[in-house]
PDB file of C-alpha atoms and ligand atoms in Angstrom:
ATOM      1  CA  MET E   1     -15.420  82.706  39.996  1.00 40.00           C
ATOM      2  CA  MET E   2     -13.506  85.628  40.823  1.00 48.00           C
ATOM      3  CA  ASP E   3     -13.279  88.680  38.597  1.00 48.00           C
ATOM      4  CA  THR E   4      -9.909  89.761  37.716  1.00 53.00           C
ATOM      5  CA  ASP E   5     -10.520  91.803  34.804  1.00 58.00           C
ATOM      6  CA  TYR E   6      -9.821  95.308  36.249  1.00 58.00           C
ATOM      7  CA  THR E   7     -10.533  96.512  32.505  1.00 54.00           C
ATOM      8  CA  THR E   8     -13.993  96.487  33.147  1.00 62.00           C
ATOM      9  CA  ALA E   9     -15.779  99.706  34.843  1.00 68.00           C
ATOM     10  CA  ALA E  10     -17.493  98.139  37.373  1.00 80.00           C
ATOM     11  CA  GLY E  11     -16.728  95.109  39.289  1.00 95.00           C
ATOM     12  CA  ILE E  12     -15.809  93.310  42.481  1.00 97.00           C
ATOM     13  CA  HIS E  13     -12.127  92.020  42.317  1.00 95.00           C
ATOM     14  CA  GLY E  14      -9.894  89.920  44.286  1.00 96.00           C
ATOM     15  CA  ILE E  15      -6.587  91.337  45.528  1.00 97.00           C
ATOM     16  CA  LYS E  16      -4.522  88.520  46.915  1.00 97.00           C
ATOM     17  CA  ALA E  17      -2.548  89.049  49.820  1.00 98.00           C
ATOM     18  CA  PHE E  18      -0.116  87.074  52.008  1.00 98.00           C
ATOM     19  CA  GLN E  19      -0.418  83.327  51.350  1.00 96.00           C
ATOM     20  CA  ASP E  20      -4.218  82.800  50.919  1.00 98.00           C
ATOM     21  CA  ASN E  21      -6.072  86.035  51.765  1.00 98.00           C
ATOM     22  CA  TYR E  22      -8.324  87.866  49.408  1.00 98.00           C
ATOM     23  CA  ILE E  23      -9.157  91.830  49.824  1.00 98.00           C
ATOM     24  CA  TRP E  24     -11.744  92.547  47.718  1.00 98.00           C
ATOM     25  CA  ALA E  25     -12.121  95.415  45.897  1.00 98.00           C
ATOM     26  CA  ILE E  26     -15.409  96.846  44.815  1.00 98.00           C
ATOM     27  CA  ARG E  27     -14.860  99.566  41.676  1.00 96.00           C
ATOM     28  CA  HIS E  28     -17.335 101.386  39.818  1.00 96.00           C
ATOM     29  CA  GLY E  29     -15.722 103.998  37.314  1.00 93.00           C
ATOM     30  CA  ALA E  30     -12.607 105.238  39.364  1.00 94.00           C
ATOM     31  CA  ALA E  31     -13.396 104.696  42.599  1.00 97.00           C
ATOM     32  CA  VAL E  32     -12.940 101.803  44.808  1.00 98.00           C
ATOM     33  CA  ALA E  33     -13.685 100.401  48.098  1.00 98.00           C
ATOM     34  CA  VAL E  34     -11.584  97.541  49.884  1.00 98.00           C
ATOM     35  CA  VAL E  35     -12.550  95.124  52.132  1.00 98.00           C
ATOM     36  CA  ASP E  36     -10.238  93.751  55.215  1.00 99.00           C
ATOM     37  CA  PRO E  37      -6.997  95.065  53.532  1.00 98.00           C
ATOM     38  CA  GLY E  38      -4.148  92.755  55.421  1.00 98.00           C
ATOM     39  CA  GLU E  39      -1.616  94.686  53.309  1.00 98.00           C
ATOM     40  CA  ALA E  40      -1.550  97.809  51.378  1.00 98.00           C
ATOM     41  CA  ALA E  41       1.064  97.291  48.822  1.00 98.00           C
ATOM     42  CA  PRO E  42      -0.869  94.766  46.509  1.00 98.00           C
ATOM     43  CA  VAL E  43      -3.577  97.325  46.965  1.00 98.00           C
ATOM     44  CA  LEU E  44      -1.535 100.103  46.006  1.00 98.00           C
ATOM     45  CA  GLU E  45      -0.332  98.282  42.747  1.00 97.00           C
ATOM     46  CA  ILE E  46      -3.812  97.993  41.328  1.00 96.00           C
ATOM     47  CA  LEU E  47      -5.006 101.376  42.198  1.00 97.00           C
ATOM     48  CA  ARG E  48      -1.617 102.930  40.576  1.00 97.00           C
ATOM     49  CA  ARG E  49      -2.118 100.094  37.604  1.00 95.00           C
ATOM     50  CA  HIS E  50      -5.125 101.478  37.047  1.00 94.00           C
ATOM     51  CA  HIS E  51      -5.661 104.914  37.829  1.00 95.00           C
ATOM     52  CA  LEU E  52      -8.285 104.251  40.378  1.00 96.00           C
ATOM     53  CA  HIS E  53      -9.089 105.980  43.213  1.00 97.00           C
ATOM     54  CA  LEU E  54      -9.093 104.554  46.795  1.00 98.00           C
ATOM     55  CA  ALA E  55     -12.311 106.231  48.810  1.00 98.00           C
ATOM     56  CA  VAL E  56     -13.375 103.345  51.332  1.00 98.00           C
ATOM     57  CA  ILE E  57     -12.024 100.614  53.482  1.00 99.00           C
ATOM     58  CA  LEU E  58     -14.710  98.349  54.850  1.00 99.00           C
ATOM     59  CA  LEU E  59     -13.606  96.330  57.988  1.00 99.00           C
ATOM     60  CA  THR E  60     -15.001  92.787  59.318  1.00 99.00           C
ATOM     61  CA  HIS E  61     -12.899  92.283  62.357  1.00 98.00           C
ATOM     62  CA  HIS E  62      -9.696  93.280  64.261  1.00 98.00           C
ATOM     63  CA  HIS E  63      -6.899  90.444  63.154  1.00 98.00           C
ATOM     64  CA  ARG E  64      -3.879  91.702  61.449  1.00 98.00           C
ATOM     65  CA  ASP E  65      -4.341  90.130  58.379  1.00 98.00           C
ATOM     66  CA  HIS E  66      -7.109  91.866  57.865  1.00 98.00           C
ATOM     67  CA  VAL E  67      -6.268  95.415  59.366  1.00 98.00           C
ATOM     68  CA  GLY E  68      -2.434  95.472  58.480  1.00 98.00           C
ATOM     69  CA  GLY E  69      -2.819  97.993  55.777  1.00 98.00           C
ATOM     70  CA  VAL E  70      -5.276 100.294  56.814  1.00 98.00           C
ATOM     71  CA  ASP E  71      -2.582 103.191  58.331  1.00 98.00           C
ATOM     72  CA  GLU E  72      -0.277 102.786  54.974  1.00 98.00           C
ATOM     73  CA  LEU E  73      -3.822 103.587  52.782  1.00 98.00           C
ATOM     74  CA  ARG E  74      -4.792 106.075  54.717  1.00 98.00           C
ATOM     75  CA  ALA E  75      -2.016 108.111  53.537  1.00 97.00           C
ATOM     76  CA  LEU E  76      -3.123 108.438  50.682  1.00 97.00           C
ATOM     77  CA  GLY E  77      -5.793 111.246  51.619  1.00 93.00           C
ATOM     78  CA  ASP E  78      -9.529 111.093  51.767  1.00 93.00           C
ATOM     79  CA  VAL E  79     -10.020 107.461  52.696  1.00 98.00           C
ATOM     80  CA  LYS E  80     -12.816 106.600  54.806  1.00 98.00           C
ATOM     81  CA  VAL E  81     -12.694 103.465  56.931  1.00 98.00           C
ATOM     82  CA  TYR E  82     -15.972 101.525  58.265  1.00 99.00           C
ATOM     83  CA  GLY E  83     -15.421  98.816  61.079  1.00 99.00           C
ATOM     84  CA  PRO E  84     -16.984  97.017  63.782  1.00 99.00           C
ATOM     85  CA  ALA E  85     -17.684  99.678  66.747  1.00 98.00           C
ATOM     86  CA  SER E  86     -16.831  96.870  69.538  1.00 98.00           C
ATOM     87  CA  GLU E  87     -13.044  96.054  68.092  1.00 98.00           C
ATOM     88  CA  THR E  88     -10.097  98.106  68.227  1.00 98.00           C
ATOM     89  CA  LEU E  89      -8.660  99.033  65.178  1.00 98.00           C
ATOM     90  CA  PRO E  90      -6.200 101.009  63.672  1.00 98.00           C
ATOM     91  CA  HIS E  91      -8.309 103.501  62.604  1.00 98.00           C
ATOM     92  CA  CYS E  92     -12.127 103.432  62.154  1.00 98.00           C
ATOM     93  CA  ASP E  93     -14.522 106.783  61.229  1.00 98.00           C
ATOM     94  CA  VAL E  94     -17.648 104.794  60.966  1.00 98.00           C
ATOM     95  CA  PRO E  95     -18.346 102.513  63.826  1.00 98.00           C
ATOM     96  CA  LEU E  96     -21.037 100.074  62.965  1.00 99.00           C
ATOM     97  CA  ARG E  97     -23.172  97.363  64.685  1.00 98.00           C
ATOM     98  CA  GLU E  98     -26.324  95.372  63.573  1.00 98.00           C
ATOM     99  CA  GLY E  99     -28.525  96.906  61.410  1.00 98.00           C
ATOM    100  CA  ASP E 100     -26.584  99.419  60.407  1.00 98.00           C
ATOM    101  CA  ARG E 101     -26.350 100.677  56.731  1.00 98.00           C
ATOM    102  CA  VAL E 102     -23.615 101.461  54.702  1.00 98.00           C
ATOM    103  CA  LEU E 103     -24.797 103.330  51.508  1.00 98.00           C
ATOM    104  CA  LEU E 104     -22.487 105.043  48.990  1.00 98.00           C
ATOM    105  CA  PRO E 105     -24.109 106.036  45.824  1.00 97.00           C
ATOM    106  CA  GLU E 106     -20.837 106.576  43.890  1.00 95.00           C
ATOM    107  CA  LEU E 107     -19.842 102.999  44.179  1.00 97.00           C
ATOM    108  CA  GLU E 108     -23.404 101.551  43.597  1.00 97.00           C
ATOM    109  CA  LEU E 109     -22.944  99.888  47.340  1.00 98.00           C
ATOM    110  CA  ASP E 110     -25.875  99.651  49.770  1.00 98.00           C
ATOM    111  CA  LEU E 111     -24.898  97.058  52.506  1.00 98.00           C
ATOM    112  CA  ARG E 112     -26.525  96.210  55.661  1.00 98.00           C
ATOM    113  CA  VAL E 113     -24.157  95.091  58.641  1.00 99.00           C
ATOM    114  CA  LEU E 114     -25.050  91.860  60.529  1.00 98.00           C
ATOM    115  CA  ASP E 115     -23.350  91.225  63.913  1.00 98.00           C
ATOM    116  CA  VAL E 116     -21.366  87.522  63.639  1.00 98.00           C
ATOM    117  CA  PRO E 117     -19.557  87.006  66.550  1.00 98.00           C
ATOM    118  CA  GLY E 118     -17.572  83.646  67.361  1.00 98.00           C
ATOM    119  CA  HIS E 119     -14.482  83.745  65.038  1.00 98.00           C
ATOM    120  CA  THR E 120     -13.864  87.534  67.069  1.00 98.00           C
ATOM    121  CA  ALA E 121     -16.259  88.820  69.610  1.00 98.00           C
ATOM    122  CA  GLY E 122     -17.170  91.999  67.260  1.00 98.00           C
ATOM    123  CA  HIS E 123     -17.027  90.273  64.103  1.00 98.00           C
ATOM    124  CA  ILE E 124     -19.347  91.886  61.285  1.00 99.00           C
ATOM    125  CA  ALA E 125     -20.367  91.113  57.995  1.00 99.00           C
ATOM    126  CA  TYR E 126     -21.788  93.188  55.034  1.00 99.00           C
ATOM    127  CA  HIS E 127     -24.830  92.041  53.137  1.00 98.00           C
ATOM    128  CA  GLY E 128     -26.610  93.784  50.028  1.00 98.00           C
ATOM    129  CA  THR E 129     -25.498  95.386  46.965  1.00 98.00           C
ATOM    130  CA  ALA E 130     -21.502  96.207  45.793  1.00 98.00           C
ATOM    131  CA  ALA E 131     -20.863  97.665  42.463  1.00 97.00           C
ATOM    132  CA  GLY E 132     -24.369  96.783  41.152  1.00 96.00           C
ATOM    133  CA  ILE E 133     -23.983  93.469  42.008  1.00 97.00           C
ATOM    134  CA  SER E 134     -26.574  91.907  44.044  1.00 97.00           C
ATOM    135  CA  PRO E 135     -27.136  90.183  46.777  1.00 98.00           C
ATOM    136  CA  VAL E 136     -23.274  90.033  47.702  1.00 98.00           C
ATOM    137  CA  LEU E 137     -22.050  89.219  51.171  1.00 98.00           C
ATOM    138  CA  PHE E 138     -18.720  89.991  52.761  1.00 98.00           C
ATOM    139  CA  CYS E 139     -18.481  87.919  55.873  1.00 98.00           C
ATOM    140  CA  GLY E 140     -14.370  87.898  56.510  1.00 98.00           C
ATOM    141  CA  ASP E 141     -13.253  84.896  58.524  1.00 98.00           C
ATOM    142  CA  THR E 142     -16.722  83.817  59.512  1.00 98.00           C
ATOM    143  CA  LEU E 143     -17.858  81.593  56.902  1.00 98.00           C
ATOM    144  CA  PHE E 144     -15.300  79.993  54.243  1.00 98.00           C
ATOM    145  CA  ALA E 145     -16.210  77.870  51.178  1.00 98.00           C
ATOM    146  CA  SER E 146     -16.923  74.621  52.739  1.00 98.00           C
ATOM    147  CA  GLY E 147     -15.647  75.923  56.068  1.00 98.00           C
ATOM    148  CA  CYS E 148     -15.706  78.331  59.389  1.00 98.00           C
ATOM    149  CA  GLY E 149     -13.776  80.365  60.767  1.00 98.00           C
ATOM    150  CA  ARG E 150     -12.031  79.105  64.141  1.00 98.00           C
ATOM    151  CA  LEU E 151     -13.752  80.103  67.418  1.00 98.00           C
ATOM    152  CA  PHE E 152     -10.696  82.378  68.737  1.00 98.00           C
ATOM    153  CA  GLU E 153     -13.312  84.984  70.886  1.00 98.00           C
ATOM    154  CA  GLY E 154     -16.700  83.043  70.910  1.00 97.00           C
ATOM    155  CA  THR E 155     -18.512  80.164  72.131  1.00 98.00           C
ATOM    156  CA  PRO E 156     -19.785  77.486  69.442  1.00 98.00           C
ATOM    157  CA  GLU E 157     -23.178  78.790  70.646  1.00 98.00           C
ATOM    158  CA  GLN E 158     -22.254  82.648  69.251  1.00 98.00           C
ATOM    159  CA  MET E 159     -20.533  81.034  65.976  1.00 98.00           C
ATOM    160  CA  TYR E 160     -23.567  78.920  65.538  1.00 98.00           C
ATOM    161  CA  ARG E 161     -26.270  81.479  65.785  1.00 98.00           C
ATOM    162  CA  SER E 162     -24.206  83.950  63.659  1.00 98.00           C
ATOM    163  CA  LEU E 163     -23.939  81.106  60.842  1.00 98.00           C
ATOM    164  CA  ALA E 164     -27.553  80.805  61.012  1.00 98.00           C
ATOM    165  CA  LYS E 165     -28.226  84.519  60.600  1.00 98.00           C
ATOM    166  CA  LEU E 166     -26.103  84.351  57.310  1.00 98.00           C
ATOM    167  CA  MET E 167     -28.267  81.237  56.370  1.00 98.00           C
ATOM    168  CA  ALA E 168     -30.943  82.997  56.616  1.00 98.00           C
ATOM    169  CA  LEU E 169     -29.831  85.549  53.596  1.00 98.00           C
ATOM    170  CA  PRO E 170     -30.989  84.866  49.837  1.00 98.00           C
ATOM    171  CA  GLY E 171     -29.462  81.989  48.441  1.00 98.00           C
ATOM    172  CA  GLN E 172     -28.131  83.488  45.588  1.00 98.00           C
ATOM    173  CA  SER E 173     -25.892  85.600  47.632  1.00 98.00           C
ATOM    174  CA  ARG E 174     -22.074  85.346  46.633  1.00 98.00           C
ATOM    175  CA  VAL E 175     -19.891  84.767  49.577  1.00 98.00           C
ATOM    176  CA  TYR E 176     -16.950  86.971  49.502  1.00 98.00           C
ATOM    177  CA  CYS E 177     -14.719  85.382  52.096  1.00 98.00           C
ATOM    178  CA  ALA E 178     -11.247  86.749  53.197  1.00 98.00           C
ATOM    179  CA  HIS E 179      -9.163  82.950  52.639  1.00 98.00           C
ATOM    180  CA  GLU E 180      -8.655  80.778  49.949  1.00 98.00           C
ATOM    181  CA  TYR E 181      -8.855  77.881  52.356  1.00 98.00           C
ATOM    182  CA  THR E 182     -11.290  75.846  49.891  1.00 98.00           C
ATOM    183  CA  LEU E 183      -9.264  72.516  48.904  1.00 98.00           C
ATOM    184  CA  SER E 184      -8.007  71.884  52.643  1.00 97.00           C
ATOM    185  CA  ASN E 185     -11.893  72.625  53.853  1.00 98.00           C
ATOM    186  CA  LEU E 186     -13.012  70.083  51.407  1.00 98.00           C
ATOM    187  CA  ARG E 187     -10.629  67.416  52.385  1.00 98.00           C
ATOM    188  CA  TRP E 188     -11.993  67.594  55.876  1.00 98.00           C
ATOM    189  CA  ALA E 189     -15.806  68.029  54.424  1.00 98.00           C
ATOM    190  CA  CYS E 190     -15.505  64.764  52.339  1.00 98.00           C
ATOM    191  CA  THR E 191     -14.309  62.881  55.304  1.00 98.00           C
ATOM    192  CA  VAL E 192     -17.281  64.226  57.452  1.00 98.00           C
ATOM    193  CA  GLU E 193     -19.795  62.992  54.269  1.00 98.00           C
ATOM    194  CA  PRO E 194     -18.155  60.929  52.156  1.00 98.00           C
ATOM    195  CA  ASN E 195     -21.593  60.096  50.404  1.00 98.00           C
ATOM    196  CA  ASN E 196     -22.572  63.937  49.275  1.00 98.00           C
ATOM    197  CA  ALA E 197     -22.166  63.847  45.614  1.00 98.00           C
ATOM    198  CA  ASP E 198     -22.292  67.569  45.438  1.00 98.00           C
ATOM    199  CA  LEU E 199     -19.438  68.114  47.691  1.00 98.00           C
ATOM    200  CA  SER E 200     -17.571  65.380  45.656  1.00 98.00           C
ATOM    201  CA  ALA E 201     -18.473  67.042  42.592  1.00 98.00           C
ATOM    202  CA  TRP E 202     -17.696  70.277  44.072  1.00 98.00           C
ATOM    203  CA  GLN E 203     -13.823  69.156  45.296  1.00 98.00           C
ATOM    204  CA  ARG E 204     -13.142  68.116  41.597  1.00 98.00           C
ATOM    205  CA  GLN E 205     -14.180  71.528  40.362  1.00 98.00           C
ATOM    206  CA  ALA E 206     -12.283  73.157  43.117  1.00 98.00           C
ATOM    207  CA  ALA E 207      -9.131  71.322  42.452  1.00 98.00           C
ATOM    208  CA  ALA E 208      -9.349  72.138  38.675  1.00 98.00           C
ATOM    209  CA  LEU E 209     -10.035  76.018  39.514  1.00 98.00           C
ATOM    210  CA  ARG E 210      -6.824  75.812  41.850  1.00 98.00           C
ATOM    211  CA  GLU E 211      -4.472  73.834  39.162  1.00 98.00           C
ATOM    212  CA  ARG E 212      -5.269  76.821  36.974  1.00 97.00           C
ATOM    213  CA  GLY E 213      -4.291  79.025  39.320  1.00 96.00           C
ATOM    214  CA  ASP E 214      -7.990  80.343  39.496  1.00 96.00           C
ATOM    215  CA  ALA E 215      -9.619  81.423  43.122  1.00 97.00           C
ATOM    216  CA  THR E 216     -12.433  79.172  44.239  1.00 98.00           C
ATOM    217  CA  VAL E 217     -14.267  81.913  46.128  1.00 97.00           C
ATOM    218  CA  PRO E 218     -16.912  83.607  45.798  1.00 97.00           C
ATOM    219  CA  THR E 219     -19.355  81.017  45.882  1.00 98.00           C
ATOM    220  CA  ARG E 220     -22.601  81.009  46.189  1.00 98.00           C
ATOM    221  CA  LEU E 221     -24.712  80.829  49.466  1.00 98.00           C
ATOM    222  CA  GLU E 222     -26.888  77.734  48.527  1.00 98.00           C
ATOM    223  CA  HIS E 223     -24.066  76.015  47.207  1.00 98.00           C
ATOM    224  CA  GLU E 224     -22.802  76.092  50.667  1.00 98.00           C
ATOM    225  CA  LEU E 225     -25.632  75.021  52.419  1.00 98.00           C
ATOM    226  CA  ALA E 226     -25.032  71.824  50.074  1.00 98.00           C
ATOM    227  CA  VAL E 227     -21.653  71.328  50.423  1.00 98.00           C
ATOM    228  CA  ASN E 228     -20.528  73.306  53.838  1.00 98.00           C
ATOM    229  CA  PRO E 229     -20.789  70.591  57.123  1.00 98.00           C
ATOM    230  CA  PHE E 230     -20.782  73.567  59.023  1.00 98.00           C
ATOM    231  CA  LEU E 231     -24.340  74.538  57.718  1.00 98.00           C
ATOM    232  CA  ARG E 232     -25.069  71.161  58.011  1.00 98.00           C
ATOM    233  CA  ALA E 233     -25.367  70.661  61.340  1.00 98.00           C
ATOM    234  CA  GLY E 234     -28.524  69.664  61.140  1.00 98.00           C
ATOM    235  CA  VAL E 235     -28.447  67.005  58.495  1.00 98.00           C
ATOM    236  CA  PRO E 236     -28.563  63.441  59.836  1.00 98.00           C
ATOM    237  CA  ASP E 237     -25.735  62.391  57.782  1.00 98.00           C
ATOM    238  CA  VAL E 238     -23.548  64.649  59.202  1.00 98.00           C
ATOM    239  CA  VAL E 239     -25.069  64.360  62.586  1.00 98.00           C
ATOM    240  CA  ALA E 240     -24.462  60.610  62.680  1.00 98.00           C
ATOM    241  CA  ALA E 241     -20.556  61.399  61.188  1.00 98.00           C
ATOM    242  CA  VAL E 242     -20.042  63.322  64.225  1.00 98.00           C
ATOM    243  CA  SER E 243     -21.530  60.784  66.231  1.00 98.00           C
ATOM    244  CA  GLN E 244     -19.122  58.268  65.366  1.00 98.00           C
ATOM    245  CA  HIS E 245     -16.144  60.493  65.240  1.00 98.00           C
ATOM    246  CA  VAL E 246     -16.497  61.656  69.141  1.00 98.00           C
ATOM    247  CA  GLY E 247     -18.113  58.077  70.010  1.00 98.00           C
ATOM    248  CA  ARG E 248     -21.164  58.714  71.351  1.00 98.00           C
ATOM    249  CA  PRO E 249     -24.499  60.190  70.177  1.00 98.00           C
ATOM    250  CA  VAL E 250     -24.662  63.823  69.647  1.00 98.00           C
ATOM    251  CA  GLN E 251     -27.903  66.068  69.159  1.00 98.00           C
ATOM    252  CA  PRO E 252     -28.405  67.666  66.240  1.00 98.00           C
ATOM    253  CA  GLY E 253     -27.504  71.696  65.961  1.00 98.00           C
ATOM    254  CA  VAL E 254     -25.114  73.598  68.106  1.00 98.00           C
ATOM    255  CA  GLU E 255     -23.607  70.487  69.834  1.00 98.00           C
ATOM    256  CA  THR E 256     -23.047  69.096  66.394  1.00 98.00           C
ATOM    257  CA  PHE E 257     -21.698  72.136  65.241  1.00 98.00           C
ATOM    258  CA  GLY E 258     -19.296  72.305  68.129  1.00 98.00           C
ATOM    259  CA  ALA E 259     -18.251  68.802  67.605  1.00 98.00           C
ATOM    260  CA  LEU E 260     -17.453  69.582  63.849  1.00 98.00           C
ATOM    261  CA  ARG E 261     -15.210  73.025  64.967  1.00 98.00           C
ATOM    262  CA  ALA E 262     -13.536  70.625  67.192  1.00 98.00           C
ATOM    263  CA  TRP E 263     -12.763  67.822  64.422  1.00 98.00           C
ATOM    264  CA  LYS E 264     -12.032  70.363  61.909  1.00 98.00           C
ATOM    265  CA  ASP E 265      -9.518  71.914  64.252  1.00 97.00           C
ATOM    266  CA  ASP E 266      -7.668  68.448  64.987  1.00 96.00           C
ATOM    267  CA  PHE E 267      -7.602  67.496  61.362  1.00 96.00           C
ATOM    268  CA  ARG E 268      -4.645  66.899  59.368  1.00 87.00           C
TER     269      ARG E 268
HETATM  270 ZN1   ZN W 301      -9.672  86.474  61.885  1.00 82.06          ZN
HETATM  271 FE1   FE W 302      -7.850  85.973  58.641  1.00 82.06          FE
END
C-alpha cells in the first residue's frame, strides 16, 4: 500500500495527479526525487507544505501525463532531470539507457536502468533502491497492477520481451507503476481467468482498498506473476482462454500475449 505519511523522514510517497496518475516522490530527509511529474501543482504543494527540496526528476517516457510538470518544476532552481536517451523530452540533463546507473547517496537511491520498449519506443524503467527501500521498480506505463501499457509505439514482440525483463527481477520488488488502473484491469483479468483464486481474492482486496480511498499500488512483482494475465501468457489456463476468445488455437508466449493485449484494448 502507498505510504502517504509525509511526517516520516524517508519513504516513497504517491502524489495524485490528473484522474488516475501517481507521481512517486522519493524522500530522504528534506531532499526529494519525483518520478514522472505529469503536472507540477500537486508536487509543489507537497514540497511547500512539508518544507522539502526537489533535487531530482526521473522520467520513464515522453507522454504528456508523465513529463508535463518538468518545466515548471525546473524553475524551482537546482533540479536535475534524468530520462530516456532516445525520447524527446521537455528537458533532460542525464540521458539514460539500459545498463546505466543512477546513484544518488543523498536520497539513498541506487537504480539500474532497463530499456522496456513497447508502450513507447524509448520507454525505460528503474530498478534498485530508493530512499533506502529495496528492491523497488519504477516502470511508468509498462507494467500496471494486473495490466500493462497499451502498445502505442511498439510491437507485441517488443512489449513481451520488455515484460520478460521485468519478470526476471526479484519477486519481492515493489512495483511503482504510474496509474491507478487496477480495478478496471481486474474486471478484465477475472474474465480471462475466472478460476484463478489468487486473482479473485485480489479483486476483493483491491475493491476494499479503493472503497476506503486507498491506493492499490505498489504491488509486489511475485504477486503480479500470480494475478496479471499479461505476465501469464505461458500459463495453460490463459492460453486456453485466449484461444477460445479468438476462436482458434493460439501458441503460448508472444502470440498469446498479443491476443491478450488486443482483447483488453476492446474490453468494455
Ligand atoms: Zn504513457
Ligand atoms: Fe500514462
